[in-house]
């Protein structure tokens, strides 16, 4: 099995993955049957229809009232874009000002927490009506994920449908959040690494710093496989997408950003037990009765363990690319102390890599896990609409994440025991 070599003279990303890719493609043959097409089309239809219904309903509600938006997360993006177009981008750091611009009915704490590069990226959305902007943002996000996963789907449209329009992405799309776009960037970077395009991979990873809290483990993977050109490209991209928008908005943007992040952290930490949509080990432990003084150190222990596991998986020559990718994607949800339920959209691409790596197969237990990852927290959207908030979300999502990560680690250990091929 081929994989990223160690101690390459120029770059750890230079290696052929033809054997590993061929094996992964062969495992996708399970979707060639009629049932594979049915799952792909059914999931995509549910996702598209549900999102389209929500956007149309928002348009009709706005048209019938004096509101300009509805109170989902996307109104923060839309309002911040409006303020940028008005020449007052720093006003986005005032949550009350966002509510005023959006003319929404919410009274919840909703803050703008993004670096200037992200504001510059979404500013064109402020030129559109809210519902139109939401639809455009959703289509672009799904389209980006579609093209990102395509190299890993063996040309099978039904597999692409299963990932890019899985029910797992529903919470992200219905909230108008950025997690699907972020996943597309990460999967695109993985595709570039496998195709021996380290600079492109670095550019895409640099763009991921527009939402940095999910990328804690990526440097460990890159350092482990000595992907120096990717690291350099990611660093330069990060500097560029920070410096150029700073010239536009001014250095004060960063002062305001740090202040709102500190304020937001205080608000969230004071209400973690009640924020049922905040998931991950930290939030789950607090919901189970642990104090923050106990839960936060335990979270950092989990994060450190995930980082070590990712470094190990990406360091060993005997471990295939798909298993490395699966390990990284299943470790990310466990590593972040600040994880919302819509960020579980990465369950869908994680399931793809787990299937390609052989972690998931036709046996009943892993098949059920694969279906669970395909569904993700999409069903919770329906459950919440029927029963209201439920702490079960945290426990179920954490259990799924732990099982998936444990299965990947099991296969990493098995692969590590094989003799390493010379680089």
Short mmCIF file of C-alpha atoms in Angstrom, two decimals:
data_model
loop_
_atom_site.label_atom_id
_atom_site.label_comp_id
_atom_site.label_asym_id
_atom_site.label_seq_id
_atom_site.Cartn_x
_atom_site.Cartn_y
_atom_site.Cartn_z
CA UNK A 1 0.00 0.00 0.00
CA UNK A 2 1.39 3.38 -0.95
CA UNK A 3 1.18 6.51 1.16
CA UNK A 4 2.96 9.72 2.01
CA UNK A 5 6.67 8.99 2.37
CA UNK A 6 8.98 10.13 5.10
CA UNK A 7 12.07 12.29 4.72
CA UNK A 8 11.49 13.11 1.06
CA UNK A 9 14.24 15.36 -0.23
CA UNK A 10 11.86 18.13 -1.20
CA UNK A 11 8.35 17.52 0.13
CA UNK A 12 6.49 14.84 2.07
CA UNK A 13 3.54 15.06 -0.31
CA UNK A 14 5.36 13.57 -3.34
CA UNK A 15 4.15 10.02 -3.71
CA UNK A 16 1.86 7.97 -5.92
CA UNK A 17 -1.41 6.85 -4.33
CA UNK A 18 -2.56 4.66 -7.21
CA UNK A 19 -2.76 1.42 -5.21
CA UNK A 20 -4.54 2.96 -2.24
CA UNK A 21 -6.90 4.94 -4.52
CA UNK A 22 -7.74 1.82 -6.55
CA UNK A 23 -8.61 -0.15 -3.41
CA UNK A 24 -10.76 2.71 -2.14
CA UNK A 25 -12.58 2.97 -5.49
CA UNK A 26 -13.25 -0.76 -5.45
CA UNK A 27 -14.91 -0.52 -2.03
CA UNK A 28 -17.41 1.98 -3.46
CA UNK A 29 -18.81 -0.77 -5.68
CA UNK A 30 -21.40 -1.35 -2.95
CA UNK A 31 -23.20 1.71 -4.39
CA UNK A 32 -23.45 0.14 -7.86
CA UNK A 33 -26.52 -1.79 -6.79
CA UNK A 34 -30.01 -0.34 -7.04
CA UNK A 35 -30.06 0.36 -3.30
CA UNK A 36 -27.03 2.64 -3.63
CA UNK A 37 -28.85 4.83 -6.15
CA UNK A 38 -31.99 4.84 -4.00
CA UNK A 39 -30.10 6.04 -0.93
CA UNK A 40 -28.28 8.75 -2.87
CA UNK A 41 -31.37 10.09 -4.62
CA UNK A 42 -33.64 9.86 -1.57
CA UNK A 43 -31.20 11.66 0.72
CA UNK A 44 -30.51 14.35 -1.86
CA UNK A 45 -34.23 14.87 -2.50
CA UNK A 46 -34.99 15.25 1.21
CA UNK A 47 -32.13 17.71 1.67
CA UNK A 48 -32.98 19.82 -1.38
CA UNK A 49 -36.72 19.89 -0.74
CA UNK A 50 -36.33 20.70 2.94
CA UNK A 51 -33.89 23.53 2.27
CA UNK A 52 -35.92 24.90 -0.64
CA UNK A 53 -39.07 24.85 1.50
CA UNK A 54 -37.30 26.71 4.32
CA UNK A 55 -35.94 29.39 1.97
CA UNK A 56 -39.29 29.86 0.21
CA UNK A 57 -41.07 30.05 3.57
CA UNK A 58 -38.57 32.69 4.69
CA UNK A 59 -39.20 34.70 1.53
CA UNK A 60 -42.98 34.56 2.04
CA UNK A 61 -42.70 35.46 5.72
CA UNK A 62 -40.47 38.45 4.98
CA UNK A 63 -42.80 39.56 2.19
CA UNK A 64 -45.82 39.41 4.51
CA UNK A 65 -44.19 41.27 7.43
CA UNK A 66 -41.91 44.21 8.12
CA UNK A 67 -39.00 41.88 8.75
CA UNK A 68 -36.00 41.73 6.41
CA UNK A 69 -34.72 38.35 7.58
CA UNK A 70 -35.65 35.34 9.68
CA UNK A 71 -33.76 34.50 12.85
CA UNK A 72 -31.36 31.81 11.67
CA UNK A 73 -27.57 32.19 11.78
CA UNK A 74 -27.38 33.46 8.22
CA UNK A 75 -28.86 36.80 9.19
CA UNK A 76 -25.56 37.61 10.95
CA UNK A 77 -23.63 37.06 7.71
CA UNK A 78 -26.17 39.02 5.69
CA UNK A 79 -26.28 41.94 8.14
CA UNK A 80 -22.46 42.09 8.36
CA UNK A 81 -22.29 42.18 4.55
CA UNK A 82 -24.81 45.03 4.52
CA UNK A 83 -22.73 47.01 7.00
CA UNK A 84 -19.58 46.42 4.95
CA UNK A 85 -21.35 47.75 1.86
CA UNK A 86 -22.45 50.81 3.84
CA UNK A 87 -18.81 51.52 4.70
CA UNK A 88 -19.16 50.73 8.42
CA UNK A 89 -17.81 47.16 8.72
CA UNK A 90 -16.75 47.57 12.36
CA UNK A 91 -20.38 48.00 13.37
CA UNK A 92 -20.77 44.28 12.70
CA UNK A 93 -19.15 43.68 16.08
CA UNK A 94 -22.21 45.19 17.80
CA UNK A 95 -24.80 42.37 18.11
CA UNK A 96 -27.62 44.86 18.57
CA UNK A 97 -26.60 46.65 15.38
CA UNK A 98 -26.76 43.35 13.50
CA UNK A 99 -30.32 42.82 14.72
CA UNK A 100 -31.26 46.35 13.67
CA UNK A 101 -29.85 45.94 10.17
CA UNK A 102 -31.44 42.53 9.77
CA UNK A 103 -34.77 43.76 11.17
CA UNK A 104 -35.22 40.30 12.62
CA UNK A 105 -37.40 39.21 15.53
CA UNK A 106 -34.71 37.42 17.54
CA UNK A 107 -33.48 38.60 20.92
CA UNK A 108 -30.81 35.88 21.20
CA UNK A 109 -27.12 36.69 21.50
CA UNK A 110 -25.76 36.49 17.96
CA UNK A 111 -22.24 37.82 17.36
CA UNK A 112 -20.00 38.38 14.35
CA UNK A 113 -16.83 36.35 15.08
CA UNK A 114 -15.02 36.09 11.77
CA UNK A 115 -11.72 37.50 10.46
CA UNK A 116 -11.76 40.26 7.84
CA UNK A 117 -11.12 37.86 4.96
CA UNK A 118 -14.45 36.16 5.55
CA UNK A 119 -16.29 39.47 5.65
CA UNK A 120 -14.71 40.42 2.32
CA UNK A 121 -15.73 37.05 0.88
CA UNK A 122 -19.42 37.34 1.81
CA UNK A 123 -19.87 41.08 1.17
CA UNK A 124 -21.53 40.50 -2.26
CA UNK A 125 -24.36 38.68 -0.44
CA UNK A 126 -25.41 42.02 1.02
CA UNK A 127 -26.43 43.16 -2.47
CA UNK A 128 -29.21 40.56 -2.54
CA UNK A 129 -32.46 40.13 -0.62
CA UNK A 130 -32.05 37.84 2.38
CA UNK A 131 -33.75 34.73 0.96
CA UNK A 132 -31.91 35.05 -2.35
CA UNK A 133 -28.56 35.47 -0.60
CA UNK A 134 -29.29 32.44 1.59
CA UNK A 135 -30.15 30.35 -1.48
CA UNK A 136 -27.01 31.47 -3.35
CA UNK A 137 -24.80 30.76 -0.32
CA UNK A 138 -26.35 27.27 0.07
CA UNK A 139 -25.95 26.38 -3.59
CA UNK A 140 -22.33 27.54 -3.63
CA UNK A 141 -21.58 25.56 -0.45
CA UNK A 142 -23.09 22.33 -1.76
CA UNK A 143 -21.47 22.88 -5.16
CA UNK A 144 -18.07 23.31 -3.55
CA UNK A 145 -18.51 20.10 -1.55
CA UNK A 146 -19.72 18.30 -4.70
CA UNK A 147 -16.55 19.12 -6.61
CA UNK A 148 -14.32 18.51 -3.57
CA UNK A 149 -15.54 14.94 -2.97
CA UNK A 150 -15.72 14.03 -6.67
CA UNK A 151 -12.09 12.77 -6.89
CA UNK A 152 -12.86 10.30 -4.10
CA UNK A 153 -16.12 8.95 -5.56
CA UNK A 154 -14.81 6.88 -8.49
CA UNK A 155 -17.03 8.76 -10.95
CA UNK A 156 -20.18 7.49 -9.23
CA UNK A 157 -22.83 10.22 -9.14
CA UNK A 158 -24.83 8.32 -6.53
CA UNK A 159 -21.86 8.45 -4.15
CA UNK A 160 -21.38 12.18 -4.69
CA UNK A 161 -25.08 12.67 -3.94
CA UNK A 162 -24.73 10.63 -0.76
CA UNK A 163 -21.99 12.95 0.50
CA UNK A 164 -22.69 16.42 -0.88
CA UNK A 165 -26.44 16.29 -0.21
CA UNK A 166 -26.55 13.89 2.72
CA UNK A 167 -29.11 14.58 5.47
CA UNK A 168 -26.05 15.26 7.64
CA UNK A 169 -25.58 18.63 5.91
CA UNK A 170 -29.17 19.74 6.62
CA UNK A 171 -28.50 21.53 9.93
CA UNK A 172 -25.76 23.59 8.30
CA UNK A 173 -27.86 24.55 5.28
CA UNK A 174 -30.97 25.35 7.32
CA UNK A 175 -28.93 27.63 9.56
CA UNK A 176 -27.13 29.22 6.62
CA UNK A 177 -23.84 28.34 8.28
CA UNK A 178 -20.38 27.88 6.78
CA UNK A 179 -19.57 24.29 7.84
CA UNK A 180 -20.38 22.69 4.46
CA UNK A 181 -18.10 25.19 2.72
CA UNK A 182 -15.39 24.51 5.32
CA UNK A 183 -15.68 20.76 4.74
CA UNK A 184 -15.38 21.36 1.01
CA UNK A 185 -12.13 23.24 1.58
CA UNK A 186 -10.68 20.45 3.72
CA UNK A 187 -11.71 17.65 1.35
CA UNK A 188 -10.41 19.70 -1.58
CA UNK A 189 -7.07 20.05 0.22
CA UNK A 190 -6.98 16.28 0.78
CA UNK A 191 -7.68 15.73 -2.92
CA UNK A 192 -4.84 18.11 -3.81
CA UNK A 193 -2.45 16.30 -1.45
CA UNK A 194 -3.31 12.94 -2.98
CA UNK A 195 -2.84 14.36 -6.48
CA UNK A 196 0.64 15.66 -5.54
CA UNK A 197 -0.42 19.31 -5.71
CA UNK A 198 0.98 20.53 -2.38
CA UNK A 199 0.73 24.26 -3.13
CA UNK A 200 -2.97 24.04 -4.01
CA UNK A 201 -3.53 22.01 -0.84
CA UNK A 202 -1.78 24.73 1.16
CA UNK A 203 -3.90 27.48 -0.41
CA UNK A 204 -7.10 25.63 0.48
CA UNK A 205 -5.90 24.96 4.02
CA UNK A 206 -4.99 28.62 4.38
CA UNK A 207 -8.55 29.54 3.41
CA UNK A 208 -9.83 27.28 6.20
CA UNK A 209 -8.40 29.74 8.73
CA UNK A 210 -11.45 31.90 7.96
CA UNK A 211 -13.08 29.53 10.49
CA UNK A 212 -10.03 28.49 12.49
CA UNK A 213 -11.54 26.64 15.46
CA UNK A 214 -12.18 23.49 13.42
CA UNK A 215 -8.65 23.26 12.08
CA UNK A 216 -6.68 22.56 15.25
CA UNK A 217 -5.50 19.14 14.07
CA UNK A 218 -4.56 19.95 10.47
CA UNK A 219 -1.04 21.22 11.34
CA UNK A 220 -0.31 17.93 13.14
CA UNK A 221 -1.16 15.98 9.98
CA UNK A 222 0.99 18.21 7.77
CA UNK A 223 3.96 18.18 10.15
CA UNK A 224 3.74 14.41 10.52
CA UNK A 225 4.08 13.78 6.78
CA UNK A 226 6.65 16.56 6.27
CA UNK A 227 4.39 18.45 3.86
CA UNK A 228 6.63 21.51 3.92
CA UNK A 229 5.47 23.10 0.68
CA UNK A 230 1.87 22.74 1.81
CA UNK A 231 2.72 24.31 5.16
CA UNK A 232 4.47 27.24 3.48
CA UNK A 233 1.61 27.76 1.02
CA UNK A 234 -0.95 27.61 3.85
CA UNK A 235 1.03 30.12 5.91
CA UNK A 236 1.41 32.56 3.02
CA UNK A 237 -2.27 32.22 2.12
CA UNK A 238 -3.29 32.92 5.71
CA UNK A 239 -1.11 36.03 5.79
CA UNK A 240 -2.45 37.23 2.44
CA UNK A 241 -6.15 36.77 3.28
CA UNK A 242 -5.55 38.58 6.56
CA UNK A 243 -3.38 41.43 5.29
CA UNK A 244 -5.40 42.50 2.23
CA UNK A 245 -8.77 42.80 4.04
CA UNK A 246 -7.00 44.58 6.91
CA UNK A 247 -5.86 47.24 4.45
CA UNK A 248 -9.50 47.66 3.47
CA UNK A 249 -11.13 47.63 6.92
CA UNK A 250 -8.27 48.93 9.06
CA UNK A 251 -6.18 47.41 11.84
CA UNK A 252 -8.90 48.29 14.35
CA UNK A 253 -10.87 45.36 12.93
CA UNK A 254 -8.62 42.95 14.83
CA UNK A 255 -8.99 44.85 18.09
CA UNK A 256 -12.77 44.70 17.77
CA UNK A 257 -12.64 41.03 16.78
CA UNK A 258 -10.57 40.03 19.80
CA UNK A 259 -12.89 41.99 22.09
CA UNK A 260 -16.06 40.35 20.75
CA UNK A 261 -14.44 36.90 20.90
CA UNK A 262 -13.62 37.43 24.57
CA UNK A 263 -17.13 38.71 25.27
CA UNK A 264 -18.70 35.86 23.30
CA UNK A 265 -16.57 33.32 25.16
CA UNK A 266 -17.83 34.67 28.47
CA UNK A 267 -21.45 34.48 27.30
CA UNK A 268 -21.12 30.93 25.96
CA UNK A 269 -19.15 29.57 28.91
CA UNK A 270 -21.78 30.93 31.25
CA UNK A 271 -24.57 29.15 29.41
CA UNK A 272 -23.01 25.92 28.10
CA UNK A 273 -25.38 23.79 30.17
CA UNK A 274 -28.42 25.42 28.55
CA UNK A 275 -27.06 25.61 25.00
CA UNK A 276 -28.34 22.24 23.84
CA UNK A 277 -27.06 22.80 20.28
CA UNK A 278 -23.46 23.08 21.51
CA UNK A 279 -22.00 19.57 21.25
CA UNK A 280 -18.61 17.90 21.72
CA UNK A 281 -16.95 16.46 24.84
CA UNK A 282 -16.76 19.78 26.74
CA UNK A 283 -20.44 20.68 26.37
CA UNK A 284 -21.60 17.10 26.89
CA UNK A 285 -19.65 16.71 30.13
CA UNK A 286 -21.15 19.92 31.50
CA UNK A 287 -24.66 18.81 30.51
CA UNK A 288 -24.02 15.58 32.46
CA UNK A 289 -23.24 17.54 35.62
CA UNK A 290 -19.47 18.08 35.47
CA UNK A 291 -18.21 21.50 36.52
CA UNK A 292 -16.40 23.64 33.97
CA UNK A 293 -13.21 23.34 36.03
CA UNK A 294 -13.39 19.61 35.41
CA UNK A 295 -14.88 19.56 31.89
CA UNK A 296 -12.44 21.96 30.22
CA UNK A 297 -9.23 20.13 31.29
CA UNK A 298 -10.84 16.86 30.22
CA UNK A 299 -11.59 18.41 26.84
CA UNK A 300 -7.96 19.44 26.41
CA UNK A 301 -6.87 15.91 27.28
CA UNK A 302 -9.15 14.59 24.54
CA UNK A 303 -7.81 17.22 22.13
CA UNK A 304 -4.22 16.26 22.92
CA UNK A 305 -5.00 12.58 22.42
CA UNK A 306 -6.67 13.32 19.05
CA UNK A 307 -3.66 15.39 17.98
CA UNK A 308 -1.29 12.56 18.90
CA UNK A 309 -3.44 10.03 17.05
CA UNK A 310 -3.59 12.17 13.90
CA UNK A 311 0.18 12.75 14.02
CA UNK A 312 0.78 9.02 14.40
CA UNK A 313 -1.60 8.10 11.55
CA UNK A 314 -0.07 10.62 9.16
CA UNK A 315 3.49 9.72 10.16
CA UNK A 316 3.37 5.98 9.47
CA UNK A 317 4.27 4.96 5.92
CA UNK A 318 2.21 1.77 6.16
CA UNK A 319 -1.07 3.66 6.62
CA UNK A 320 -3.07 4.43 3.47
CA UNK A 321 -4.28 7.88 2.50
CA UNK A 322 -8.00 7.15 2.97
CA UNK A 323 -7.44 5.89 6.51
CA UNK A 324 -5.38 8.98 7.32
CA UNK A 325 -8.15 11.22 6.01
CA UNK A 326 -10.80 9.27 7.93
CA UNK A 327 -8.77 9.55 11.14
CA UNK A 328 -8.42 13.30 10.72
CA UNK A 329 -12.11 13.87 9.93
CA UNK A 330 -13.35 11.75 12.83
CA UNK A 331 -10.90 13.38 15.25
CA UNK A 332 -11.88 16.98 14.45
CA UNK A 333 -15.34 16.90 16.14
CA UNK A 334 -13.77 15.49 19.30
CA UNK A 335 -10.92 17.99 19.39
CA UNK A 336 -12.82 21.28 19.39
CA UNK A 337 -14.22 22.66 22.66
CA UNK A 338 -16.46 24.98 20.63
CA UNK A 339 -18.56 22.78 18.35
CA UNK A 340 -22.13 23.43 17.25
CA UNK A 341 -24.46 20.72 15.99
CA UNK A 342 -24.44 22.02 12.41
CA UNK A 343 -20.67 21.39 12.28
CA UNK A 344 -21.43 17.68 12.34
CA UNK A 345 -21.88 18.07 8.57
CA UNK A 346 -18.38 16.60 8.33
CA UNK A 347 -19.88 13.23 9.27
CA UNK A 348 -20.80 12.70 5.60
CA UNK A 349 -17.28 13.06 4.11
CA UNK A 350 -15.90 11.20 7.13
CA UNK A 351 -18.13 8.24 6.26
CA UNK A 352 -16.89 8.34 2.67
CA UNK A 353 -13.25 8.04 3.73
CA UNK A 354 -14.10 5.37 6.31
CA UNK A 355 -15.78 3.33 3.58
CA UNK A 356 -12.86 3.85 1.18
CA UNK A 357 -10.41 2.80 3.91
CA UNK A 358 -12.38 -0.36 4.74
CA UNK A 359 -13.27 0.88 8.23
CA UNK A 360 -16.91 0.61 7.17
CA UNK A 361 -18.00 -2.49 5.31
CA UNK A 362 -21.00 -4.73 4.72
CA UNK A 363 -21.15 -6.20 8.23
CA UNK A 364 -24.23 -5.10 10.14
CA UNK A 365 -22.51 -3.04 12.84
CA UNK A 366 -20.37 -0.82 10.63
CA UNK A 367 -23.16 -0.59 8.03
CA UNK A 368 -25.45 0.86 10.68
CA UNK A 369 -22.71 3.32 11.67
CA UNK A 370 -22.32 4.33 8.03
CA UNK A 371 -26.07 5.04 7.78
CA UNK A 372 -25.89 6.98 11.05
CA UNK A 373 -23.07 9.14 9.69
CA UNK A 374 -24.96 9.68 6.44
CA UNK A 375 -27.97 10.87 8.44
CA UNK A 376 -25.77 12.82 10.86
CA UNK A 377 -27.81 15.21 12.99
CA UNK A 378 -30.28 15.85 10.19
CA UNK A 379 -33.04 13.86 11.93
CA UNK A 380 -32.57 16.07 14.99
CA UNK A 381 -33.94 18.99 12.99
CA UNK A 382 -37.26 17.14 12.73
CA UNK A 383 -37.12 15.95 16.35
CA UNK A 384 -36.47 19.49 17.57
CA UNK A 385 -39.42 20.86 15.60
CA UNK A 386 -41.68 18.26 17.22
CA UNK A 387 -40.38 18.08 20.80
CA UNK A 388 -38.15 21.15 21.28
CA UNK A 389 -34.52 21.12 22.49
CA UNK A 390 -33.24 17.81 23.79
CA UNK A 391 -29.98 16.95 25.60
CA UNK A 392 -30.05 13.60 23.79
CA UNK A 393 -28.42 15.39 20.84
CA UNK A 394 -25.16 15.83 22.71
CA UNK A 395 -24.92 12.29 23.97
CA UNK A 396 -25.82 10.66 20.64
CA UNK A 397 -23.48 12.86 18.59
CA UNK A 398 -20.58 12.31 21.01
CA UNK A 399 -21.20 8.56 21.05
CA UNK A 400 -21.18 8.40 17.24
CA UNK A 401 -18.01 10.49 17.06
CA UNK A 402 -16.22 8.30 19.62
CA UNK A 403 -17.21 5.05 17.90
CA UNK A 404 -16.07 6.30 14.49
CA UNK A 405 -12.77 7.60 15.84
CA UNK A 406 -12.17 4.36 17.76
CA UNK A 407 -12.76 2.27 14.63
CA UNK A 408 -10.30 4.40 12.68
CA UNK A 409 -7.70 4.07 15.46
CA UNK A 410 -8.19 0.31 15.48
CA UNK A 411 -7.35 0.15 11.79
CA UNK A 412 -4.46 2.57 12.24
CA UNK A 413 -3.00 0.23 14.87
CA UNK A 414 -3.47 -2.78 12.60
CA UNK A 415 -1.84 -0.98 9.67
CA UNK A 416 1.00 0.22 11.88
CA UNK A 417 1.90 -3.35 12.71
CA UNK A 418 2.66 -4.05 9.04
CA UNK A 419 6.28 -3.78 7.84
CA UNK A 420 6.94 -0.32 6.43
CA UNK A 421 7.82 -0.03 2.77
CA UNK A 422 10.95 1.94 1.92
CA UNK A 423 10.30 5.61 0.97
#
